[in-house]
């Protein structure tokens, strides 16, 4: 039931929202927090408690960033002003030509003032703010019409829910920018995907685009995305004179912005462009160029646009770090989950200061698409700090002696059958005792994010395995110092260190342990979600997929994989043995009894009209299943339950697009979610 709200509660809620948003800005935009994560969480949960109790939820509350149910499809959004693309310049001569054209069009001999910014390699986004509040976020699409990704974008903490920090709040403003992923985050994500047996993203741009264009916003929330705002679309109620002034306003209004400089004359522009190019290897994100814009908005207007690009801007593209080399051989490597990944061995080549001698070819679909064969001469690229990859084959260099590398029928390591599961890109070795898989599993078990056993890197795992000391991660807990002392790289101290590290690893958290097990499709994120929802390991024994599907973040694939794992006799035996060998798990992630998943968790209901049962009984039923009921409709209402003689709430729900259901449909919904 809803408690009565006082002015003091309203004031407290408003202050919490304001403070939390400020701390979000300090953390995610400025990268300089002023309170600890624990303090932030304390304030957040206090706000959440107040909101749950009094239902006074401000539209810019940080609690409104997450928790929206998945969509069936994206709605289309028409951009008020088209989202243009950019003309490219590849040489300094092209930049000089660009400058000459502008002077000619403006009939000016004077040096033009430009701005220079890095070009982010991500996904263009338009953020529409109405009266200062984030109203809609859309992708660029074809430039005229994009997709509504508001729910997803709201989960990204560096995107302000409300314009803050400035005096005048425009009535309406379309702010444009690029959503991108840092290189380190991209590599972490890909490693995690490979660990889970999922195909990796080809580059940070695809990873960012794939993360934003998700029907389930909780997936977007789990990816660390960044924003850089560099432009505007339609505006009402505010005026800017220059690009530089606009970017400074964005900065004050707490938006993340690119490094921008003002340069008079094309000579200085070329200098600034060169400076970005020199610095780019140190950037955390990938950039393939610099964007040069005429600074003055009045001049921009005079210059106008061509069909798809403005005449007042150009993207200077940096030369990618590329090299040409020959593929000496292609081989298949077998990962922890049995996935076979083809990789190329090159004649070593220097690219951007680094010697490259091998690179992954990702999978056979990709290899076929690029028609890569052994003996081919290929273009290899290192973009930023990203792992090198083959861009294309130089077909003219073919001699006729090239050989394709077909999918192996047998595992290259253990000779077991290789299969491709329906709908999957990957081919897998199905051998349970495949040495490659076994070693990768042990290595994964001991790795940093998992049981974190220092001293058990790939080399030592290989050594212990080859000497027959470990065949499974469980064997580690039976290792004795004497066993290690016989090995080539182990002396008294190093042996003791490893034994101590193994002993220490016995005390860990449930989330880490679940991740260590290397269950198919279960990475760090899914392990954390499981730990949040299951108090201890034993609660997962003999679990059914349906019980896991009640966790909002879990899909079918994970649910079945986890269920298969915890219903396998051999696996359960291993877990029990580990416990008897001293494994002790704590679970700080568990969200407590009252937060245990209930079928209607995170939903809100409003009732109107007369129902077949007394209204308070229906409300009690809904609330006992984890949802809350309120008396008034808002856009945050999940369902309006309609009885006979409905009141004005019905019309309001229709206008807000809130789902409307009958009492019988409510009962169905409960059954379905159970
Ligand atoms: S200005 C009309 N500035 O590059 C001006 N774009 O290749 C349009 N981009 O669609 C954009 N960094 O998605 C601008 N600093 C920057 C940018 C940038 C990345 C993207 C943007 C645009 C694409 C054109």
XYZ file of C-alpha atoms and ligand atoms in Angstrom:
698
model
C 0.000 0.000 0.000
C 1.107 3.539 -0.654
C 2.174 5.651 2.333
C 1.065 9.271 2.502
C 3.650 11.604 1.041
C 4.737 14.810 2.785
C 6.506 17.877 1.435
C 9.563 16.762 3.365
C 9.645 13.374 1.602
C 9.256 15.096 -1.765
C 12.110 17.402 -0.917
C 14.315 14.525 0.252
C 13.566 12.548 -2.915
C 14.342 15.551 -5.123
C 17.623 16.163 -3.336
C 18.647 12.518 -3.651
C 17.915 12.550 -7.403
C 19.908 15.736 -7.840
C 22.855 14.491 -5.793
C 22.930 11.073 -7.438
C 22.836 12.618 -10.906
C 25.717 14.876 -9.966
C 27.741 11.915 -8.684
C 26.948 9.994 -11.862
C 28.338 12.927 -13.839
C 31.480 13.071 -11.695
C 32.036 9.352 -12.160
C 31.028 8.686 -15.747
C 31.751 11.978 -17.513
C 34.578 13.590 -15.545
C 36.073 10.304 -14.369
C 36.658 11.953 -10.991
C 34.216 10.719 -8.352
C 33.915 12.559 -5.047
C 32.174 9.778 -3.116
C 32.880 6.058 -2.824
C 30.908 3.422 -4.740
C 29.468 2.212 -1.437
C 28.221 5.689 -0.550
C 26.658 6.007 -4.003
C 24.906 2.658 -3.571
C 23.676 3.685 -0.128
C 22.104 6.883 -1.518
C 20.695 5.004 -4.513
C 18.990 2.353 -2.413
C 17.670 4.974 -0.027
C 16.092 6.749 -3.002
C 14.729 3.452 -4.322
C 13.141 2.731 -0.932
C 11.484 6.154 -0.835
C 10.216 5.745 -4.396
C 8.831 2.290 -3.673
C 7.095 3.568 -0.583
C 5.651 6.850 -1.834
C 5.609 6.383 -5.618
C 7.029 9.835 -6.109
C 9.312 9.097 -9.022
C 10.999 11.938 -10.857
C 11.571 11.429 -14.593
C 15.307 12.010 -14.198
C 15.645 9.645 -11.260
C 18.621 7.288 -11.718
C 16.284 4.397 -10.889
C 14.512 5.074 -14.187
C 17.589 4.117 -16.186
C 17.114 0.384 -15.793
C 14.434 -2.239 -15.543
C 12.377 -1.748 -18.706
C 10.994 -5.039 -20.075
C 12.442 -6.205 -23.436
C 10.889 -4.869 -26.647
C 9.573 -6.866 -29.612
C 10.937 -4.344 -32.103
C 12.249 -0.801 -32.307
C 9.862 1.993 -33.232
C 10.929 4.311 -36.058
C 11.842 7.930 -35.324
C 11.949 10.717 -37.921
C 14.770 13.185 -37.350
C 13.565 16.792 -37.374
C 16.810 17.766 -39.115
C 18.528 15.077 -41.206
C 21.594 13.452 -39.665
C 24.258 14.022 -42.269
C 27.427 12.190 -43.005
C 30.833 13.673 -43.771
C 33.004 14.126 -46.802
C 36.445 12.568 -46.487
C 39.916 14.023 -46.951
C 42.836 11.622 -47.247
C 45.761 13.996 -47.701
C 46.774 17.467 -46.500
C 46.308 18.535 -50.081
C 42.636 17.492 -49.786
C 42.386 19.697 -46.676
C 43.829 22.652 -48.590
C 41.314 22.048 -51.390
C 38.516 21.988 -48.808
C 39.695 25.347 -47.439
C 39.966 26.872 -50.924
C 36.440 25.743 -51.791
C 35.081 27.331 -48.635
C 36.837 30.635 -49.283
C 35.561 30.589 -52.848
C 31.977 29.943 -51.751
C 32.161 32.625 -49.061
C 33.995 34.954 -51.417
C 36.565 35.555 -48.702
C 40.345 35.992 -48.712
C 40.616 35.924 -44.976
C 41.663 32.945 -42.954
C 38.658 30.925 -41.878
C 38.231 29.797 -38.290
C 37.763 26.050 -37.926
C 37.376 23.590 -35.094
C 39.257 20.300 -34.977
C 37.973 17.248 -33.046
C 38.827 13.563 -33.075
C 36.526 11.390 -35.143
C 35.001 8.700 -32.966
C 34.426 5.312 -34.515
C 31.091 4.242 -33.136
C 27.383 4.696 -33.673
C 25.788 8.111 -34.251
C 22.975 8.926 -31.820
C 20.498 11.769 -31.520
C 19.340 12.717 -28.021
C 16.222 14.859 -27.886
C 15.711 16.897 -24.714
C 12.369 18.582 -24.043
C 12.325 21.181 -21.306
C 15.655 19.810 -20.207
C 14.567 16.184 -19.859
C 15.814 13.343 -22.039
C 12.769 12.591 -24.133
C 14.021 10.376 -26.937
C 17.212 8.751 -28.182
C 17.435 7.520 -31.735
C 19.981 5.985 -34.070
C 21.002 7.704 -37.293
C 19.376 5.077 -39.533
C 19.344 6.337 -43.104
C 19.885 9.898 -41.870
C 16.204 10.796 -42.098
C 14.650 8.062 -40.007
C 16.296 6.028 -37.251
C 15.257 3.679 -34.480
C 13.991 4.565 -31.031
C 16.650 3.312 -28.614
C 15.629 5.513 -25.659
C 15.447 2.724 -23.080
C 18.864 1.449 -24.040
C 20.509 4.832 -24.054
C 19.050 5.647 -20.642
C 21.047 2.770 -19.169
C 24.282 4.558 -20.146
C 25.232 6.612 -17.139
C 27.212 9.272 -19.016
C 24.051 10.282 -20.910
C 22.362 12.954 -18.786
C 18.700 12.249 -17.991
C 18.329 15.989 -17.488
C 20.289 18.988 -18.711
C 22.045 20.397 -15.647
C 24.573 23.045 -14.717
C 23.410 25.775 -17.158
C 21.167 28.801 -16.697
C 18.937 28.631 -19.760
C 17.287 25.291 -20.442
C 16.222 25.136 -24.105
C 12.619 24.231 -24.803
C 13.832 21.548 -27.165
C 17.260 20.504 -28.359
C 18.577 17.596 -30.417
C 22.084 16.778 -29.287
C 24.129 14.499 -31.494
C 27.074 12.384 -30.656
C 28.758 9.066 -31.022
C 28.279 6.052 -28.754
C 31.524 4.127 -28.658
C 33.336 1.441 -26.751
C 36.866 1.738 -25.375
C 39.399 -0.607 -26.945
C 40.102 -2.381 -23.636
C 36.401 -2.899 -23.019
C 35.956 -4.235 -26.562
C 38.739 -6.762 -26.055
C 37.325 -7.811 -22.680
C 33.879 -8.248 -24.192
C 35.242 -10.339 -27.058
C 37.249 -12.527 -24.693
C 34.153 -13.061 -22.625
C 32.143 -13.910 -25.752
C 34.776 -16.371 -26.910
C 34.786 -17.901 -23.415
C 31.057 -18.343 -23.727
C 31.365 -19.856 -27.191
C 29.816 -16.796 -28.885
C 31.194 -15.127 -32.032
C 33.377 -12.075 -31.283
C 32.671 -8.594 -32.677
C 34.961 -7.586 -35.533
C 35.787 -4.125 -34.138
C 34.780 -1.654 -31.382
C 32.343 0.067 -33.743
C 30.360 -3.125 -34.342
C 30.499 -3.875 -30.632
C 29.061 -0.436 -29.788
C 26.374 -0.690 -32.478
C 25.472 -4.232 -31.405
C 25.221 -3.096 -27.790
C 22.942 -0.141 -28.502
C 20.679 -1.989 -30.922
C 19.488 -4.550 -28.366
C 15.810 -5.194 -27.746
C 16.672 -6.070 -24.170
C 18.056 -2.931 -22.540
C 19.686 -4.920 -19.728
C 22.235 -6.145 -22.295
C 23.074 -2.555 -23.232
C 23.382 -1.773 -19.519
C 25.923 -4.564 -19.079
C 28.239 -3.137 -21.791
C 30.450 -0.197 -20.917
C 29.591 2.389 -23.552
C 30.756 5.977 -23.780
C 29.361 9.045 -25.453
C 31.005 12.046 -27.103
C 28.654 14.861 -28.161
C 29.765 16.897 -31.165
C 26.735 18.375 -32.859
C 23.123 19.436 -32.856
C 19.942 18.998 -34.837
C 16.805 21.066 -34.267
C 16.864 23.581 -31.394
C 14.233 25.810 -29.825
C 14.657 28.411 -27.097
C 18.423 28.852 -27.225
C 21.004 30.149 -29.673
C 24.651 29.450 -30.295
C 27.053 31.317 -32.549
C 29.895 28.879 -32.995
C 30.651 25.168 -32.770
C 33.207 25.905 -30.050
C 30.681 27.875 -28.001
C 28.125 25.081 -28.397
C 30.607 22.414 -27.253
C 31.529 24.530 -24.204
C 27.826 24.834 -23.402
C 27.484 21.049 -23.670
C 30.390 20.685 -21.279
C 28.732 22.998 -18.766
C 25.455 21.175 -19.233
C 27.313 18.002 -18.152
C 27.542 16.217 -21.473
C 30.693 14.305 -22.387
C 32.451 16.143 -25.210
C 35.462 15.572 -27.468
C 38.733 17.460 -27.093
C 38.182 20.407 -29.399
C 40.431 23.218 -30.563
C 39.757 26.428 -32.526
C 42.224 27.071 -35.342
C 42.395 30.049 -37.663
C 43.633 29.152 -41.147
C 44.167 25.739 -42.734
C 47.894 25.631 -41.778
C 46.990 25.560 -38.105
C 44.230 23.058 -38.806
C 46.775 20.705 -40.391
C 48.937 21.063 -37.304
C 46.062 20.220 -35.001
C 45.100 17.230 -37.160
C 48.679 15.962 -37.027
C 48.688 16.359 -33.260
C 45.595 14.154 -32.928
C 47.153 11.594 -35.277
C 50.335 11.517 -33.192
C 48.414 11.151 -29.959
C 45.895 8.596 -31.138
C 47.790 5.463 -30.111
C 47.445 6.701 -26.529
C 43.670 7.187 -26.793
C 41.479 4.710 -24.950
C 39.082 4.680 -27.893
C 39.507 3.989 -31.577
C 39.716 6.940 -33.915
C 40.205 6.823 -37.640
C 40.440 10.524 -38.261
C 39.856 14.127 -37.252
C 36.792 16.223 -38.076
C 37.340 19.781 -39.289
C 34.327 22.128 -39.100
C 33.805 25.788 -39.962
C 33.403 27.290 -36.496
C 30.861 30.028 -37.219
C 27.258 28.783 -37.438
C 26.303 31.766 -39.613
C 28.960 30.769 -42.156
C 27.888 27.112 -41.899
C 24.379 28.186 -42.865
C 25.644 30.176 -45.836
C 27.685 27.200 -47.046
C 24.763 24.781 -46.750
C 24.890 21.148 -47.723
C 25.263 18.769 -50.637
C 22.905 15.783 -50.852
C 24.192 13.957 -47.805
C 27.086 15.965 -46.453
C 27.518 19.537 -45.281
C 29.916 21.764 -47.232
C 31.278 23.187 -43.966
C 32.884 20.030 -42.558
C 35.290 17.327 -43.613
C 36.681 14.170 -42.007
C 40.425 13.807 -42.432
C 41.047 10.043 -42.434
C 44.281 8.824 -40.866
C 46.152 6.170 -42.760
C 45.349 2.909 -41.019
C 48.308 0.918 -39.814
C 48.343 -1.631 -42.582
C 50.858 -4.054 -43.943
C 51.042 -6.633 -46.701
C 52.240 -10.135 -45.972
C 51.802 -13.758 -46.912
C 49.852 -16.412 -45.056
C 52.345 -19.249 -44.483
C 49.800 -21.507 -42.846
C 46.349 -21.648 -41.328
C 45.696 -23.745 -38.244
C 42.820 -24.377 -35.896
C 43.064 -23.685 -32.177
C 40.705 -25.358 -29.741
C 39.228 -23.281 -26.948
C 37.793 -24.165 -23.562
C 34.326 -24.879 -24.876
C 35.695 -26.874 -27.810
C 35.192 -24.061 -30.331
C 37.730 -24.328 -33.116
C 39.067 -20.978 -34.250
C 41.102 -20.708 -37.441
C 44.200 -18.502 -37.227
C 46.728 -17.407 -39.821
C 50.481 -17.651 -39.458
C 52.152 -14.868 -41.447
C 55.552 -14.145 -42.741
C 56.379 -11.646 -39.963
C 55.620 -8.042 -40.942
C 56.117 -4.695 -39.160
C 52.873 -2.748 -38.866
C 52.775 0.558 -36.998
C 55.912 -0.320 -35.050
C 54.884 -3.842 -34.029
C 55.882 -7.172 -35.571
C 52.822 -9.179 -36.494
C 53.220 -12.893 -37.119
C 49.758 -14.324 -36.557
C 46.153 -13.274 -36.335
C 42.823 -14.872 -35.676
C 40.596 -15.438 -38.707
C 37.575 -15.525 -36.350
C 35.543 -18.341 -37.955
C 34.940 -20.162 -41.224
C 32.054 -17.925 -42.323
C 34.347 -14.924 -42.097
C 37.153 -16.802 -43.864
C 34.829 -17.800 -46.702
C 33.429 -14.296 -46.996
C 36.933 -12.909 -47.490
C 38.042 -15.979 -49.472
C 41.225 -16.417 -47.437
C 43.499 -19.325 -48.375
C 46.905 -20.660 -47.315
C 49.577 -18.990 -49.459
C 47.510 -15.850 -50.064
C 49.034 -12.394 -49.967
C 46.859 -10.331 -47.648
C 46.384 -6.830 -46.277
C 46.666 -6.889 -42.488
C 45.493 -3.973 -40.382
C 46.161 -2.848 -36.840
C 43.600 -0.222 -35.986
C 44.524 1.603 -32.783
C 45.621 -0.981 -30.274
C 43.206 -3.569 -31.546
C 44.487 -7.085 -32.281
C 45.571 -7.239 -35.948
C 43.211 -8.708 -38.500
C 43.166 -9.627 -42.170
C 41.328 -6.990 -44.177
C 41.410 -8.540 -47.634
C 43.176 -10.883 -50.018
C 45.182 -9.439 -52.906
C 43.753 -11.764 -55.547
C 46.139 -10.532 -58.276
C 48.996 -12.139 -56.344
C 47.483 -15.610 -56.545
C 49.663 -18.221 -58.234
C 47.191 -21.089 -58.314
C 49.084 -22.892 -55.555
C 46.948 -21.441 -52.743
C 45.007 -23.937 -50.677
C 41.762 -23.386 -48.823
C 41.587 -24.461 -45.183
C 38.361 -26.411 -44.843
C 36.592 -27.046 -41.533
C 38.427 -30.014 -40.028
C 36.329 -33.162 -39.761
C 38.312 -34.183 -36.711
C 39.617 -32.046 -33.873
C 43.215 -31.021 -34.679
C 44.230 -31.773 -31.096
C 42.366 -34.923 -30.008
C 40.870 -36.287 -33.224
C 37.284 -36.266 -31.912
C 34.355 -35.419 -34.152
C 33.763 -31.749 -34.983
C 30.174 -30.511 -35.050
C 28.342 -27.288 -35.712
C 25.245 -26.686 -33.622
C 22.202 -25.390 -35.421
C 22.134 -21.626 -35.688
C 25.729 -21.281 -34.456
C 28.691 -19.862 -36.316
C 31.181 -21.938 -34.363
C 32.383 -25.482 -34.952
C 33.154 -27.500 -31.842
C 35.219 -30.521 -30.928
C 32.934 -32.784 -28.947
C 35.759 -34.729 -27.243
C 35.217 -34.616 -23.490
C 38.859 -35.336 -22.780
C 40.332 -33.202 -25.545
C 43.699 -32.063 -24.096
C 43.285 -28.570 -25.544
C 39.888 -28.125 -23.945
C 41.007 -29.648 -20.660
C 44.023 -27.337 -20.419
C 42.009 -24.288 -21.453
C 39.395 -25.161 -18.826
C 42.029 -25.438 -16.112
C 43.675 -22.239 -17.272
C 40.302 -20.468 -17.259
C 39.494 -21.863 -13.795
C 42.724 -20.415 -12.400
C 42.597 -17.098 -14.300
C 42.389 -13.625 -12.755
C 38.625 -13.008 -12.945
C 37.945 -16.599 -11.862
C 39.699 -18.395 -8.950
C 42.688 -16.096 -9.378
C 45.482 -18.583 -8.703
C 48.729 -16.741 -9.203
C 51.379 -18.852 -10.895
C 48.976 -20.982 -12.901
C 49.384 -19.383 -16.276
C 49.137 -21.169 -19.602
C 52.739 -22.472 -19.491
C 52.472 -24.053 -16.034
C 49.089 -25.573 -16.793
C 50.638 -27.168 -19.868
C 53.574 -28.451 -17.817
C 51.431 -29.922 -15.020
C 49.102 -31.481 -17.567
C 51.898 -32.976 -19.656
C 53.404 -34.558 -16.528
C 50.056 -36.115 -15.708
C 49.717 -34.154 -12.459
C 46.432 -32.471 -13.357
C 43.765 -33.720 -15.719
C 40.995 -31.574 -14.322
C 40.884 -28.431 -12.223
C 39.870 -30.518 -9.237
C 43.312 -32.190 -9.310
C 44.893 -28.878 -8.378
C 43.484 -29.164 -4.914
C 45.244 -32.510 -4.492
C 48.666 -31.244 -5.586
C 51.488 -31.577 -3.098
C 54.657 -29.564 -2.854
C 56.710 -32.712 -3.525
C 54.896 -33.162 -6.869
C 55.931 -29.694 -7.932
C 59.525 -29.964 -6.740
C 60.208 -32.620 -9.366
C 59.259 -30.272 -12.191
C 61.812 -28.328 -14.258
C 60.686 -24.747 -13.453
C 59.877 -25.331 -9.774
C 62.203 -24.712 -6.828
C 61.366 -24.719 -3.110
C 59.999 -21.176 -3.031
C 58.049 -21.236 -6.276
C 56.487 -24.586 -5.320
C 55.419 -23.268 -1.930
C 54.035 -20.087 -3.544
C 51.867 -22.082 -5.901
C 50.602 -24.382 -3.147
C 49.764 -21.288 -1.039
C 47.987 -19.613 -3.971
C 45.913 -22.760 -4.553
C 45.058 -22.946 -0.849
C 44.053 -19.276 -0.804
C 41.752 -19.743 -3.790
C 39.558 -22.136 -1.769
C 37.932 -19.111 -0.147
C 36.140 -17.182 -2.800
C 32.745 -15.850 -3.806
C 29.950 -17.805 -5.424
C 29.984 -15.446 -8.443
C 33.683 -16.037 -9.118
C 33.340 -19.760 -8.589
C 30.418 -20.019 -11.014
C 32.419 -18.124 -13.607
C 35.416 -20.421 -13.011
C 33.370 -23.484 -13.856
C 33.279 -22.377 -17.479
C 29.641 -23.264 -18.049
C 28.735 -22.651 -21.699
C 27.333 -19.114 -22.275
C 27.993 -18.133 -18.624
C 30.468 -15.267 -18.437
C 31.222 -12.917 -15.565
C 27.985 -10.997 -15.922
C 25.694 -14.042 -15.924
C 27.621 -15.524 -12.969
C 26.984 -12.357 -10.992
C 23.277 -12.463 -11.836
C 23.089 -16.075 -10.652
C 24.849 -15.190 -7.407
C 22.469 -12.279 -6.897
C 19.536 -14.607 -7.118
C 20.743 -17.871 -5.542
C 22.056 -17.743 -2.038
C 24.356 -20.734 -2.288
C 25.716 -23.309 -4.683
C 23.437 -26.051 -3.410
C 20.384 -24.029 -4.438
C 21.479 -24.496 -8.024
C 21.730 -28.296 -7.854
C 19.074 -29.945 -10.085
C 17.785 -26.516 -11.162
C 15.175 -26.339 -13.947
C 15.543 -23.855 -16.853
C 12.253 -22.188 -15.835
C 13.698 -21.206 -12.465
C 16.595 -19.446 -14.155
C 14.403 -17.771 -16.748
C 12.725 -15.905 -13.895
C 15.876 -13.827 -13.685
C 15.168 -11.000 -16.087
C 18.703 -10.879 -17.464
C 18.808 -14.579 -18.376
C 17.816 -15.912 -21.772
C 16.913 -19.360 -22.975
C 20.430 -20.360 -23.984
C 21.944 -19.593 -20.578
C 19.012 -21.126 -18.691
C 19.373 -24.444 -20.496
C 23.118 -24.483 -20.254
C 23.073 -23.805 -16.471
C 20.330 -26.345 -15.948
C 22.190 -28.998 -17.981
C 25.322 -28.350 -15.967
C 23.649 -28.663 -12.564
C 21.702 -31.755 -13.543
C 24.761 -33.692 -14.664
C 25.738 -36.370 -12.130
C 29.438 -36.112 -12.878
C 29.412 -32.320 -12.410
C 27.546 -32.539 -9.118
C 30.045 -35.119 -7.928
C 32.910 -32.749 -8.779
C 31.272 -29.875 -6.915
C 30.711 -32.002 -3.830
C 34.306 -33.267 -3.937
C 35.584 -29.690 -4.200
C 33.642 -28.848 -1.065
C 35.127 -31.830 0.743
C 38.587 -30.600 -0.328
C 37.957 -27.348 1.520
C 36.213 -25.025 -0.969
C 34.390 -22.319 1.025
C 32.112 -19.932 -0.806
C 30.659 -16.673 0.431
C 27.998 -14.787 -1.455
C 28.117 -11.029 -0.921
C 26.154 -10.543 -4.151
C 23.008 -12.271 -2.939
C 20.213 -9.752 -2.804
C 18.435 -11.198 0.226
C 15.212 -13.019 0.839
C 12.924 -10.108 0.180
C 14.606 -9.519 -3.152
C 14.210 -13.090 -4.311
C 12.766 -13.173 -7.784
C 9.051 -13.038 -7.917
C 7.000 -13.472 -11.080
C 5.885 -9.831 -11.317
C 9.105 -8.218 -10.089
C 9.706 -4.647 -11.328
C 6.212 -4.292 -12.784
C 3.642 -1.717 -11.734
C -0.129 -2.057 -11.987
C -3.091 0.277 -11.837
C -6.664 -0.980 -11.498
C -9.796 0.704 -12.810
C -13.451 -0.389 -12.784
C -15.058 -3.263 -10.910
C -13.247 -6.602 -10.934
C -14.716 -10.082 -10.227
C -12.846 -10.021 -6.864
C -12.644 -7.212 -4.285
C -10.051 -4.701 -5.369
C -7.913 -5.006 -2.223
C -7.688 -8.773 -2.726
C -6.453 -8.274 -6.309
C -3.956 -5.648 -5.146
C -2.690 -7.992 -2.439
C -2.267 -10.760 -5.017
C -0.303 -8.488 -7.375
C 1.911 -7.163 -4.591
C 2.577 -10.611 -3.142
C 4.047 -11.498 -6.550
C 6.569 -8.678 -6.448
C 4.849 -5.870 -8.377
C 3.526 -2.657 -6.946
C 0.113 -1.134 -7.417
C -0.538 2.572 -7.635
C -3.623 4.703 -7.997
C -2.543 6.869 -10.897
C -1.316 6.092 -14.381
C 2.024 7.291 -15.656
C 4.235 6.237 -18.531
C 6.012 4.010 -16.029
C 2.881 1.946 -15.408
C 3.363 -1.552 -16.831
C -0.320 -2.605 -16.986
C -3.761 -1.163 -16.434
C -6.174 -3.859 -15.263
C -9.654 -2.943 -16.484
C -12.937 -4.108 -14.958
C -16.511 -3.051 -15.740
C -17.334 0.672 -15.735
C -13.733 1.865 -16.022
C -12.883 5.451 -15.060
C -10.809 8.077 -16.844
C -7.660 6.026 -16.249
C -8.530 3.941 -19.292
C -8.305 6.927 -21.605
C -5.079 8.102 -19.989
C -3.540 4.631 -20.349
C -4.503 4.577 -24.032
C -2.944 7.952 -24.633
C 0.288 6.951 -22.875
C 0.458 3.603 -24.653
C 0.261 1.643 -21.358
C -0.737 -2.011 -21.855
C -4.385 -2.638 -20.967
C -5.514 -6.063 -19.720
C -8.644 -7.650 -18.259
C -8.771 -9.528 -14.965
C -8.605 -12.871 -16.842
C -5.594 -11.657 -18.796
C -3.962 -10.683 -15.503
C -4.391 -14.258 -14.248
C -2.932 -15.538 -17.511
C -0.002 -13.178 -17.210
C 0.718 -14.457 -13.695
C 0.560 -18.067 -14.867
C 2.833 -17.315 -17.778
C 5.447 -15.566 -15.636
C 5.464 -18.217 -12.908
S 30.049 15.793 -37.178
C 27.370 16.975 -40.445
N 31.960 15.134 -35.505
O 31.290 10.262 -38.319
C 28.288 16.601 -39.370
N 30.847 13.386 -36.689
O 31.536 9.723 -41.170
C 28.031 15.258 -38.914
N 31.597 11.144 -36.126
O 27.864 10.406 -39.046
C 28.840 14.725 -37.891
N 33.101 11.722 -34.633
O 28.608 9.472 -36.752
C 31.043 14.697 -36.400
N 33.635 14.676 -33.967
C 32.730 14.237 -34.837
C 32.538 12.865 -35.110
C 31.586 12.481 -36.060
C 32.517 10.710 -35.253
C 30.796 10.240 -37.009
C 29.337 10.607 -37.144
C 29.109 10.848 -38.608
C 30.218 10.043 -39.198
C 30.543 10.519 -40.600
